[in-house]
Amino acid sequence: RSYALGEHMFGEGLLATPVWWLTGEPILAYNSMLVLRLWVAAVAMFVFLLYVTRSPWAAFVGGLLFGLSPYRLTDPVHPFVHADLWVPLALLCVHRLYEGAGWRAALALGVTVSLTVLESIYPLVAAAIVLSVYTTALAIRFPARLPHVLPRIACALLLPVATAWYVLVPYLQMAATWAVLSGVRPVSGVLRDFWPGGLYFPGALLLVLAVLITVFFVYDLK
């Protein structure tokens, strides 16, 4: 359980493994992982948006913006912090389930969320927020499909829960025993960065647009 001493980064390890097997060069494997994760993020968002919008141009722009986001490009030292590259595929799986897809889509949802768990706890928190909001919006839009969807989502979550138990519980036990997280800002301090005037505040105009898009999506206004 040496991974309990810091970020486990199993997800990054999976992407770096092929080059490591072929060359045995750790630096080359790490750099290839940094490039590959940009492609995975961009392609995943492209696939999701292409399915939802049916517009190749919208999917291309969305995939480009998501894959080449500034934090993903300028922070190669902490790839686990920005490792939300599998979230678009998870959103696609949820969307497909509400369209009537079967257990195959549920299994794909479990795998994609598990891959996010293998990255780090940071993208896992972000993924939980995005997936819960999107799933709630779909539930409001298609309430009659809840009996079909909920059992599949519940079963799909068993795999990421088991993965989280394996990779996160030892880390949390280590933190509780040795106080390795002492000095870290509380959640309330982090959330303050997203308020008006904070470092990560998206802007009033963007928030208004996001609310309008959500209203149109939920009520299917045209």
Short mmCIF file of C-alpha atoms in Angstrom, two decimals:
data_model
loop_
_atom_site.label_atom_id
_atom_site.label_comp_id
_atom_site.label_asym_id
_atom_site.label_seq_id
_atom_site.Cartn_x
_atom_site.Cartn_y
_atom_site.Cartn_z
CA ARG A 1 0.00 0.00 0.00
CA SER A 2 2.78 2.44 -0.77
CA TYR A 3 0.34 4.37 -2.97
CA ALA A 4 -1.36 5.54 0.24
CA LEU A 5 1.57 7.93 0.80
CA GLY A 6 0.41 10.23 -2.01
CA GLU A 7 -1.69 10.42 -5.16
CA HIS A 8 -2.08 6.91 -6.55
CA MET A 9 -2.20 7.98 -10.24
CA PHE A 10 -3.15 4.49 -11.43
CA GLY A 11 -4.95 6.05 -14.38
CA GLU A 12 -1.79 7.80 -15.55
CA GLY A 13 0.07 4.53 -15.06
CA LEU A 14 -2.32 2.73 -17.41
CA LEU A 15 -1.71 5.30 -20.16
CA ALA A 16 2.07 5.21 -19.66
CA THR A 17 2.35 1.40 -19.52
CA PRO A 18 2.46 0.64 -23.30
CA VAL A 19 5.46 2.93 -23.92
CA TRP A 20 7.14 1.65 -20.75
CA TRP A 21 6.77 -1.94 -21.95
CA LEU A 22 8.15 -1.08 -25.39
CA THR A 23 11.08 1.11 -24.36
CA GLY A 24 11.71 0.79 -20.62
CA GLU A 25 12.24 4.56 -20.54
CA PRO A 26 10.33 6.18 -17.64
CA ILE A 27 10.70 9.78 -18.88
CA LEU A 28 9.49 8.86 -22.36
CA ALA A 29 6.59 6.91 -20.84
CA TYR A 30 5.59 9.88 -18.69
CA ASN A 31 5.76 12.34 -21.59
CA SER A 32 3.78 10.01 -23.84
CA MET A 33 1.14 9.78 -21.12
CA LEU A 34 0.88 13.58 -21.02
CA VAL A 35 0.27 13.70 -24.78
CA LEU A 36 -2.07 10.70 -24.82
CA ARG A 37 -4.33 12.12 -22.12
CA LEU A 38 -4.87 15.25 -24.24
CA TRP A 39 -6.05 13.07 -27.10
CA VAL A 40 -8.25 10.91 -24.88
CA ALA A 41 -9.94 13.99 -23.39
CA ALA A 42 -10.48 15.62 -26.79
CA VAL A 43 -11.77 12.46 -28.50
CA ALA A 44 -14.05 11.61 -25.56
CA MET A 45 -15.68 15.05 -25.64
CA PHE A 46 -15.92 14.90 -29.43
CA VAL A 47 -17.76 11.56 -29.28
CA PHE A 48 -20.15 12.78 -26.60
CA LEU A 49 -21.00 16.07 -28.32
CA LEU A 50 -21.30 14.45 -31.73
CA TYR A 51 -23.87 12.03 -30.34
CA VAL A 52 -25.84 14.71 -28.49
CA THR A 53 -25.74 17.55 -31.04
CA ARG A 54 -25.31 15.59 -34.31
CA SER A 55 -23.02 18.43 -35.39
CA PRO A 56 -19.43 17.49 -36.33
CA TRP A 57 -18.35 21.12 -36.08
CA ALA A 58 -19.80 21.60 -32.60
CA ALA A 59 -18.22 18.32 -31.51
CA PHE A 60 -14.87 19.34 -32.98
CA VAL A 61 -14.86 22.72 -31.22
CA GLY A 62 -16.00 21.20 -27.93
CA GLY A 63 -13.42 18.44 -28.09
CA LEU A 64 -10.68 20.91 -28.95
CA LEU A 65 -11.55 23.22 -26.06
CA PHE A 66 -11.86 20.37 -23.59
CA GLY A 67 -8.69 18.58 -24.63
CA LEU A 68 -6.57 21.72 -24.84
CA SER A 69 -7.86 23.48 -21.74
CA PRO A 70 -5.21 25.78 -20.22
CA TYR A 71 -4.83 23.89 -16.95
CA ARG A 72 -4.42 20.59 -18.77
CA LEU A 73 -1.68 22.08 -20.95
CA THR A 74 0.23 24.21 -18.47
CA ASP A 75 0.39 21.86 -15.48
CA PRO A 76 2.19 18.68 -16.60
CA VAL A 77 3.47 18.13 -13.04
CA HIS A 78 -0.01 17.38 -11.68
CA PRO A 79 -1.85 15.42 -14.39
CA PHE A 80 -4.04 13.74 -11.76
CA VAL A 81 -5.62 17.08 -10.78
CA HIS A 82 -7.02 17.66 -14.29
CA ALA A 83 -7.75 14.01 -15.08
CA ASP A 84 -11.42 14.42 -16.03
CA LEU A 85 -10.76 12.94 -19.45
CA TRP A 86 -13.19 10.01 -19.00
CA VAL A 87 -16.14 12.11 -17.80
CA PRO A 88 -17.58 12.85 -21.30
CA LEU A 89 -17.84 9.11 -22.00
CA ALA A 90 -19.59 8.63 -18.66
CA LEU A 91 -22.05 11.36 -19.64
CA LEU A 92 -22.63 9.60 -22.94
CA CYS A 93 -23.38 6.34 -21.13
CA VAL A 94 -25.93 8.07 -18.88
CA HIS A 95 -27.52 9.70 -21.91
CA ARG A 96 -27.76 6.35 -23.68
CA LEU A 97 -29.36 4.74 -20.63
CA TYR A 98 -32.13 7.34 -20.65
CA GLU A 99 -32.65 6.62 -24.34
CA GLY A 100 -33.36 2.99 -23.52
CA ALA A 101 -29.92 1.39 -23.79
CA GLY A 102 -29.40 -1.83 -21.86
CA TRP A 103 -26.82 -3.33 -19.56
CA ARG A 104 -23.98 -2.77 -22.00
CA ALA A 105 -24.24 0.97 -21.50
CA ALA A 106 -24.47 0.44 -17.75
CA LEU A 107 -21.26 -1.59 -17.81
CA ALA A 108 -19.55 1.13 -19.87
CA LEU A 109 -20.70 3.70 -17.30
CA GLY A 110 -19.17 1.66 -14.50
CA VAL A 111 -15.88 1.32 -16.38
CA THR A 112 -15.57 5.01 -17.26
CA VAL A 113 -16.34 6.15 -13.70
CA SER A 114 -13.86 3.56 -12.38
CA LEU A 115 -11.19 4.99 -14.66
CA THR A 116 -11.85 8.39 -13.08
CA VAL A 117 -11.48 6.85 -9.63
CA LEU A 118 -8.11 5.45 -10.71
CA GLU A 119 -6.90 8.97 -11.49
CA SER A 120 -7.26 10.83 -8.19
CA ILE A 121 -9.81 12.11 -5.72
CA TYR A 122 -9.73 15.58 -7.35
CA PRO A 123 -11.36 14.70 -10.69
CA LEU A 124 -13.61 12.24 -8.86
CA VAL A 125 -15.25 15.10 -6.95
CA ALA A 126 -15.69 17.11 -10.15
CA ALA A 127 -17.07 14.06 -11.99
CA ALA A 128 -19.57 13.41 -9.21
CA ILE A 129 -20.89 16.97 -9.49
CA VAL A 130 -21.16 16.93 -13.28
CA LEU A 131 -22.71 13.46 -13.48
CA SER A 132 -25.23 14.12 -10.72
CA VAL A 133 -26.39 17.39 -12.34
CA TYR A 134 -26.65 15.83 -15.81
CA THR A 135 -28.44 12.74 -14.49
CA THR A 136 -30.90 14.91 -12.54
CA ALA A 137 -31.62 17.00 -15.63
CA LEU A 138 -32.32 13.86 -17.65
CA ALA A 139 -34.53 12.49 -14.88
CA ILE A 140 -36.60 15.71 -14.91
CA ARG A 141 -36.85 15.60 -18.68
CA PHE A 142 -37.71 11.88 -18.90
CA PRO A 143 -39.42 10.94 -15.62
CA ALA A 144 -41.19 7.95 -17.13
CA ARG A 145 -37.86 6.25 -17.83
CA LEU A 146 -36.61 6.29 -14.24
CA PRO A 147 -37.77 2.70 -13.48
CA HIS A 148 -35.69 1.53 -16.46
CA VAL A 149 -32.62 3.64 -15.71
CA LEU A 150 -32.19 3.63 -11.93
CA PRO A 151 -31.49 -0.13 -11.50
CA ARG A 152 -28.88 -0.01 -14.24
CA ILE A 153 -27.16 3.06 -12.79
CA ALA A 154 -27.19 1.50 -9.32
CA CYS A 155 -25.55 -1.67 -10.62
CA ALA A 156 -23.09 0.36 -12.71
CA LEU A 157 -21.90 2.22 -9.62
CA LEU A 158 -20.92 -1.00 -7.86
CA LEU A 159 -17.70 -1.22 -9.90
CA PRO A 160 -16.42 2.33 -9.15
CA VAL A 161 -17.42 1.96 -5.49
CA ALA A 162 -15.34 -1.22 -5.25
CA THR A 163 -12.47 0.53 -7.04
CA ALA A 164 -12.70 3.50 -4.68
CA TRP A 165 -12.65 1.17 -1.69
CA TYR A 166 -9.39 -0.35 -2.92
CA VAL A 167 -7.52 2.81 -3.91
CA LEU A 168 -8.94 5.51 -1.59
CA VAL A 169 -9.59 3.85 1.76
CA PRO A 170 -5.88 3.15 2.50
CA TYR A 171 -5.06 6.77 1.64
CA LEU A 172 -7.77 8.09 3.98
CA GLN A 173 -6.61 5.72 6.72
CA MET A 174 -3.07 6.99 6.30
CA ALA A 175 -4.29 10.58 6.46
CA ALA A 176 -6.30 9.92 9.63
CA THR A 177 -3.44 8.07 11.36
CA TRP A 178 -0.47 10.29 10.48
CA ALA A 179 -2.19 13.64 9.78
CA VAL A 180 -0.56 13.83 6.35
CA LEU A 181 -3.28 16.25 5.22
CA SER A 182 -2.58 18.79 7.95
CA GLY A 183 -2.31 22.35 6.67
CA VAL A 184 -4.61 21.73 3.69
CA ARG A 185 -7.32 24.34 3.17
CA PRO A 186 -10.85 23.22 4.14
CA VAL A 187 -13.51 22.74 1.48
CA SER A 188 -15.15 26.05 2.41
CA GLY A 189 -11.91 27.87 1.59
CA VAL A 190 -11.64 26.15 -1.77
CA LEU A 191 -15.26 26.91 -2.67
CA ARG A 192 -14.62 30.58 -1.94
CA ASP A 193 -12.38 30.66 -5.03
CA PHE A 194 -15.46 30.08 -7.19
CA TRP A 195 -17.42 33.03 -5.76
CA PRO A 196 -17.48 36.46 -7.47
CA GLY A 197 -14.00 37.91 -7.27
CA GLY A 198 -12.40 34.51 -6.72
CA LEU A 199 -9.68 32.97 -8.87
CA TYR A 200 -11.99 30.42 -10.52
CA PHE A 201 -15.18 32.51 -10.80
CA PRO A 202 -16.47 31.74 -14.33
CA GLY A 203 -18.08 35.14 -14.83
CA ALA A 204 -21.65 36.41 -14.50
CA LEU A 205 -22.39 36.18 -18.24
CA LEU A 206 -21.26 32.56 -18.43
CA LEU A 207 -23.38 31.67 -15.41
CA VAL A 208 -26.46 33.27 -16.96
CA LEU A 209 -25.86 31.36 -20.19
CA ALA A 210 -25.42 28.13 -18.24
CA VAL A 211 -28.75 28.68 -16.46
CA LEU A 212 -30.51 29.37 -19.76
CA ILE A 213 -29.02 26.28 -21.39
CA THR A 214 -30.13 24.18 -18.42
CA VAL A 215 -33.68 25.55 -18.64
CA PHE A 216 -33.86 24.84 -22.37
CA PHE A 217 -32.46 21.36 -21.86
CA VAL A 218 -34.81 20.39 -19.05
CA TYR A 219 -38.00 21.73 -20.61
CA ASP A 220 -36.99 21.05 -24.21
CA LEU A 221 -37.82 24.59 -25.33
CA LYS A 222 -37.07 25.48 -28.92
#
